[in-house]
Tab-separated table of C-alpha atoms and ligand atoms in Angstrom:
chain	number	residue	atom	x	y	z
A	190	MET	CA	-32.779	1.851	21.701
A	191	ASP	CA	-29.589	3.386	20.357
A	192	ALA	CA	-28.853	1.518	17.121
A	193	THR	CA	-25.079	1.770	17.663
A	194	ALA	CA	-25.402	-0.299	20.849
A	195	THR	CA	-25.782	-3.476	18.820
A	196	VAL	CA	-22.977	-2.774	16.352
A	197	THR	CA	-20.130	-5.311	16.544
A	198	PRO	CA	-16.978	-3.628	17.884
A	199	PHE	CA	-14.256	-3.114	15.286
A	200	SER	CA	-11.767	-5.148	17.378
A	201	THR	CA	-14.138	-8.118	17.109
A	202	LEU	CA	-14.659	-7.619	13.391
A	203	ILE	CA	-10.941	-7.540	12.643
A	204	ARG	CA	-10.231	-10.595	14.817
A	205	THR	CA	-13.075	-12.580	13.283
A	206	ALA	CA	-12.157	-11.583	9.731
A	207	SER	CA	-8.580	-12.790	10.132
A	208	HIS	CA	-9.376	-15.907	12.148
A	209	GLU	CA	-9.092	-18.360	9.272
A	210	GLN	CA	-5.804	-16.903	8.091
A	211	HIS	CA	-4.514	-16.957	11.643
A	212	THR	CA	-5.012	-20.701	11.749
A	213	GLU	CA	-3.299	-20.997	8.374
A	214	ALA	CA	-0.256	-19.018	9.605
A	215	GLU	CA	-0.148	-20.868	12.892
A	216	THR	CA	-0.258	-24.277	11.242
A	217	SER	CA	2.055	-23.487	8.318
A	218	THR	CA	4.647	-26.187	7.695
A	219	PHE	CA	7.518	-23.924	8.712
A	220	MET	CA	5.869	-22.836	11.980
A	221	SER	CA	4.832	-26.389	12.819
A	222	ASP	CA	8.343	-27.687	12.170
A	223	LEU	CA	9.897	-24.838	14.119
A	224	LEU	CA	7.612	-25.238	17.113
A	225	GLY	CA	7.784	-29.009	16.854
A	226	GLY	CA	11.530	-28.797	17.505
A	227	ARG	CA	12.293	-30.315	14.113
A	228	LEU	CA	14.441	-27.460	12.808
A	229	GLY	CA	17.869	-26.227	13.829
A	230	VAL	CA	18.752	-22.882	15.295
A	231	ASP	CA	19.806	-21.767	11.788
A	232	ALA	CA	16.129	-21.788	10.773
A	233	TYR	CA	15.165	-19.805	13.867
A	234	THR	CA	17.951	-17.330	13.060
A	235	ARG	CA	16.793	-16.914	9.476
A	236	TYR	CA	13.249	-16.343	10.707
A	237	THR	CA	14.475	-13.713	13.193
A	238	GLU	CA	16.325	-11.948	10.363
A	239	GLN	CA	13.079	-11.737	8.411
A	240	LEU	CA	11.330	-10.227	11.417
A	241	TRP	CA	14.035	-7.569	11.629
A	242	PHE	CA	13.281	-6.358	8.107
A	243	VAL	CA	9.565	-6.215	8.850
A	244	TYR	CA	9.946	-4.402	12.179
A	245	ARG	CA	12.405	-1.955	10.704
A	246	ALA	CA	9.692	-0.965	8.214
A	247	LEU	CA	7.032	-0.861	10.938
A	248	GLU	CA	9.129	1.199	13.314
A	249	GLU	CA	10.761	3.565	10.856
A	250	GLY	CA	7.221	4.237	9.656
A	251	ALA	CA	6.040	4.766	13.240
A	252	GLU	CA	8.259	7.812	13.712
A	253	ALA	CA	6.417	9.859	11.100
A	254	LEU	CA	2.987	8.678	12.274
A	255	ARG	CA	3.316	9.621	15.933
A	256	ASP	CA	1.081	12.673	15.520
A	257	ASP	CA	-1.180	11.244	12.855
A	258	PRO	CA	-4.884	11.577	13.813
A	259	VAL	CA	-5.643	8.000	12.716
A	260	ALA	CA	-2.511	5.908	13.341
A	261	GLY	CA	-0.962	8.124	16.038
A	262	PRO	CA	-2.758	6.605	19.073
A	263	PHE	CA	-1.385	3.155	18.167
A	264	ILE	CA	2.252	4.221	18.215
A	265	GLN	CA	3.473	3.235	21.662
A	266	PRO	CA	7.166	3.059	22.582
A	267	GLU	CA	6.715	-0.033	24.778
A	268	LEU	CA	5.872	-2.066	21.667
A	269	MET	CA	9.020	-1.230	19.702
A	270	ARG	CA	11.007	-4.350	18.805
A	271	SER	CA	13.906	-3.292	16.557
A	272	THR	CA	16.439	-2.933	19.379
A	273	GLU	CA	15.458	-6.320	20.814
A	274	LEU	CA	15.727	-7.967	17.394
A	275	GLU	CA	19.177	-6.456	16.946
A	276	ARG	CA	20.319	-7.865	20.282
A	277	ASP	CA	18.915	-11.261	19.373
A	278	LEU	CA	20.660	-11.193	16.009
A	279	ALA	CA	23.976	-10.195	17.585
A	280	HIS	CA	23.599	-13.238	19.812
A	281	LEU	CA	22.524	-15.548	17.004
A	282	ARG	CA	24.894	-14.359	14.252
A	283	GLY	CA	27.664	-12.556	16.110
A	284	ALA	CA	28.652	-8.904	16.378
A	285	ASP	CA	28.959	-8.524	12.599
A	286	TRP	CA	25.434	-9.869	12.093
A	287	ARG	CA	24.514	-7.172	9.588
A	288	GLU	CA	26.947	-8.548	7.032
A	289	GLY	CA	25.166	-10.786	4.577
A	290	VAL	CA	21.686	-10.370	6.065
A	291	GLU	CA	19.246	-10.425	3.172
A	292	PRO	CA	15.458	-10.455	3.164
A	293	LEU	CA	13.762	-13.308	1.359
A	294	PRO	CA	11.702	-12.013	-1.613
A	295	ALA	CA	8.476	-12.436	0.392
A	296	THR	CA	9.980	-10.485	3.274
A	297	ALA	CA	11.097	-7.674	0.989
A	298	ALA	CA	7.558	-7.495	-0.432
A	299	TYR	CA	6.046	-7.478	3.065
A	300	ALA	CA	8.381	-4.740	4.344
A	301	ALA	CA	7.738	-2.681	1.201
A	302	ARG	CA	3.979	-2.858	1.730
A	303	VAL	CA	4.324	-1.807	5.386
A	304	ALA	CA	6.526	1.122	4.371
A	305	GLU	CA	4.075	2.106	1.640
A	306	CYS	CA	1.164	2.146	4.082
A	307	ALA	CA	3.197	4.124	6.605
A	308	ARG	CA	3.975	6.684	3.921
A	309	THR	CA	0.649	6.947	2.145
A	310	TRP	CA	-2.166	5.373	4.163
A	311	PRO	CA	-2.029	5.615	7.978
A	312	ALA	CA	-5.231	3.565	8.436
A	313	GLY	CA	-3.668	0.739	6.425
A	314	TYR	CA	-0.600	0.943	8.626
A	315	ILE	CA	-2.858	0.136	11.619
A	316	ALA	CA	-3.712	-3.208	9.996
A	317	HIS	CA	-0.018	-4.124	9.910
A	318	HIS	CA	0.548	-2.800	13.406
A	319	TYR	CA	-2.317	-4.898	14.774
A	320	THR	CA	-1.323	-8.056	12.903
A	321	ARG	CA	2.205	-8.064	14.265
A	322	TYR	CA	2.137	-6.527	17.724
A	323	LEU	CA	-1.047	-8.093	19.023
A	324	GLY	CA	0.173	-11.427	17.692
A	325	ASP	CA	3.551	-11.023	19.384
A	326	LEU	CA	1.836	-10.285	22.679
A	327	SER	CA	-0.274	-13.442	22.259
A	328	GLY	CA	1.126	-16.428	20.367
A	329	GLY	CA	4.597	-14.912	20.506
A	330	GLN	CA	4.862	-16.115	24.069
A	331	ILE	CA	4.330	-19.704	22.961
A	332	ILE	CA	7.090	-19.314	20.375
A	333	ARG	CA	9.464	-17.897	23.010
A	334	ASP	CA	8.852	-20.785	25.353
A	335	LYS	CA	9.484	-23.324	22.594
A	336	ALA	CA	12.595	-21.521	21.372
A	337	GLU	CA	14.080	-21.421	24.873
A	338	LYS	CA	13.506	-25.140	25.329
A	339	THR	CA	14.558	-26.219	21.840
A	340	TRP	CA	17.736	-24.178	21.377
A	341	GLY	CA	18.668	-23.527	24.991
A	342	PHE	CA	18.338	-19.755	25.169
A	343	GLU	CA	18.347	-18.255	28.613
A	344	ARG	CA	14.788	-17.602	29.766
A	345	LYS	CA	13.765	-14.222	28.350
A	346	GLY	CA	17.429	-13.641	27.448
A	347	ASP	CA	19.469	-12.998	24.310
A	348	GLY	CA	17.985	-14.831	21.349
A	349	VAL	CA	14.370	-14.391	22.472
A	350	ARG	CA	14.303	-10.754	23.571
A	351	PHE	CA	12.023	-9.983	20.654
A	352	TYR	CA	9.250	-11.816	22.523
A	353	VAL	CA	9.870	-10.050	25.833
A	354	PHE	CA	7.995	-6.800	26.317
A	355	GLU	CA	9.840	-5.484	29.377
A	356	GLU	CA	7.586	-2.466	29.747
A	357	ILE	CA	4.294	-4.325	29.408
A	358	THR	CA	3.790	-5.978	32.755
A	359	ASN	CA	0.199	-7.003	32.116
A	360	PRO	CA	-0.209	-8.142	28.491
A	361	ALA	CA	-3.892	-9.021	28.955
A	362	ALA	CA	-4.652	-5.486	30.160
A	363	PHE	CA	-2.526	-4.022	27.379
A	364	LYS	CA	-4.435	-6.029	24.773
A	365	ARG	CA	-7.720	-4.826	26.254
A	366	GLY	CA	-6.511	-1.232	25.929
A	367	TYR	CA	-5.374	-1.934	22.366
A	368	ARG	CA	-8.792	-3.306	21.450
A	369	GLU	CA	-10.326	-0.129	22.867
A	370	LEU	CA	-8.094	1.873	20.542
A	371	LEU	CA	-9.288	-0.253	17.633
A	372	ASP	CA	-12.903	0.257	18.641
A	373	ALA	CA	-12.371	4.013	18.749
A	374	VAL	CA	-10.400	4.196	15.487
A	375	ASN	CA	-10.880	7.463	13.659
A	376	ALA	CA	-12.328	5.920	10.469
A	377	ASP	CA	-15.743	5.526	8.857
A	378	ASP	CA	-17.291	2.146	8.037
A	379	LEU	CA	-15.865	1.988	4.538
A	380	GLU	CA	-12.375	2.768	5.784
A	381	LYS	CA	-12.775	0.174	8.550
A	382	GLN	CA	-13.622	-2.380	5.895
A	383	ARG	CA	-10.483	-1.418	4.001
A	384	ILE	CA	-8.424	-1.849	7.187
A	385	ILE	CA	-9.854	-5.348	7.566
A	386	GLU	CA	-8.878	-6.138	3.971
A	387	GLU	CA	-5.373	-4.862	4.652
A	388	CYS	CA	-5.215	-7.038	7.756
A	389	LYS	CA	-5.991	-10.075	5.621
A	390	ARG	CA	-3.249	-8.965	3.274
A	391	ALA	CA	-0.874	-8.663	6.244
A	392	PHE	CA	-1.637	-12.256	7.233
A	393	ALA	CA	-1.093	-13.404	3.643
A	394	LEU	CA	2.256	-11.585	3.580
A	395	ASN	CA	3.264	-13.435	6.745
A	396	THR	CA	2.198	-16.766	5.327
A	397	ALA	CA	4.251	-16.085	2.193
A	398	VAL	CA	7.342	-15.536	4.342
A	399	PHE	CA	6.684	-18.860	6.107
A	400	ARG	CA	6.285	-20.556	2.741
A	401	GLU	CA	9.666	-19.298	1.549
A	402	LEU	CA	11.323	-20.170	4.843
A	403	GLY	CA	9.842	-23.646	4.473
A	404	GLU	CA	11.493	-23.928	1.070
A	405	VAL	CA	14.869	-22.891	2.494
A	406	PHE	CA	14.528	-25.294	5.437
A	407	PRO	CA	12.746	-28.379	4.202
A	408	LEU	CA	12.746	-31.292	6.586
A	409	SER	CA	15.141	-33.991	5.478
A	410	ALA	CA	12.690	-36.839	5.190
B	629	HEM	C1	2.590	-20.725	15.850
B	629	HEM	C2	2.303	-19.512	15.782
B	629	HEM	C3	1.205	-18.833	16.498
B	629	HEM	C4	0.551	-19.174	17.657
B	629	HEM	C5	0.799	-20.367	18.535
B	629	HEM	C6	-0.441	-18.133	17.912
B	629	HEM	C7	-1.285	-18.124	18.966
B	629	HEM	C8	-2.165	-17.137	19.282
B	629	HEM	C9	-3.087	-17.126	20.405
B	629	HEM	C10	-3.179	-18.225	21.445
B	629	HEM	C11	-3.783	-15.978	20.347
B	629	HEM	C12	-4.939	-15.576	21.269
B	629	HEM	C13	-4.535	-14.661	22.348
B	629	HEM	C14	-5.708	-14.054	23.086
B	629	HEM	O1	-6.827	-14.577	23.051
B	629	HEM	O2	-5.494	-13.019	23.676
B	629	HEM	C15	-3.304	-15.240	19.197
B	629	HEM	C16	-3.766	-14.013	18.822
B	629	HEM	C17	-3.283	-13.319	17.748
B	629	HEM	N1	-2.348	-13.742	16.822
B	629	HEM	FE1	-1.403	-15.496	16.834
B	629	HEM	N2	-0.370	-17.217	16.915
B	629	HEM	C18	0.603	-17.609	16.039
B	629	HEM	C19	0.984	-16.996	14.892
B	629	HEM	C20	0.546	-15.776	14.502
B	629	HEM	C21	0.975	-15.090	13.305
B	629	HEM	C22	1.995	-15.601	12.306
B	629	HEM	C23	0.294	-13.923	13.272
B	629	HEM	C24	0.383	-12.822	12.258
B	629	HEM	C25	1.488	-12.345	11.829
B	629	HEM	C26	-0.543	-13.854	14.456
B	629	HEM	C27	-1.360	-12.807	14.791
B	629	HEM	C28	-2.215	-12.777	15.879
B	629	HEM	C29	-3.061	-11.652	16.211
B	629	HEM	C30	-3.203	-10.366	15.433
B	629	HEM	C31	-3.735	-11.996	17.389
B	629	HEM	C32	-4.720	-11.122	18.149
B	629	HEM	C33	-6.152	-11.473	17.806
B	629	HEM	C34	-7.086	-10.533	18.550
B	629	HEM	O3	-7.342	-10.800	19.716
B	629	HEM	O4	-7.542	-9.558	17.965
B	629	HEM	N3	-0.381	-15.006	15.160
B	629	HEM	N4	-2.320	-15.962	18.574
């Protein structure tokens, strides 16, 4: 029998390796309070601002990686979120939304690491790409639904456009295709292991942002 037939697919390895941290991110105090409807729209706005800094790093980095033999296949225009985030922020903060928008320290560190990977380590960039975009296509839809109900945004309208992938009509099929890309990633076993480590780091960077947001928006007991 072909020995490779029993090897666990990389998409399974990366999902399994980050499972614990996924639960941690999902159940962070800030996320729980946000999804529990216990925070105001100002907290949602501040969170959306943080996402903008992260996606700017992801998507500015994407440009240069389009033809990269390792990261290139992952760069797909239908995933891009910066324009949607900018529309959401214009809705949430007004036309002059850029004035006074600052990343939290954890966000600045996260965006810097994404940019560094994009610049110097395309395989590491994949870890960040996976952590955000596959998450947005999955749990992101739960967040959108909650946000619409809690703060009264129009369904799939301004304020929640970040969560709406207009060009991906079948997210389940898209995710299957994405997992196939992961399984076929142009990297040896050692490099795959390093990607998994970077994925864990990506989750930790997200959790750190939630922690700081939780400090800015504590629940008044
Ligand atoms: C309250 C917040 C969250 C909820 C409710 C949530 C929920 C989910 C659900 C239900 C799935 C499974 C989808 C499927 O089987 O296809 C999923 C997958 C995923 N989530 Fe989350 N999630 C949340 C937060 C996050 C965060 C903060 C991250 C990282 C930044 C993240 C990253 C991922 C990734 C990468 C996957 C894909 C796993 C894979 O199939 O390989 N999620 N999420």
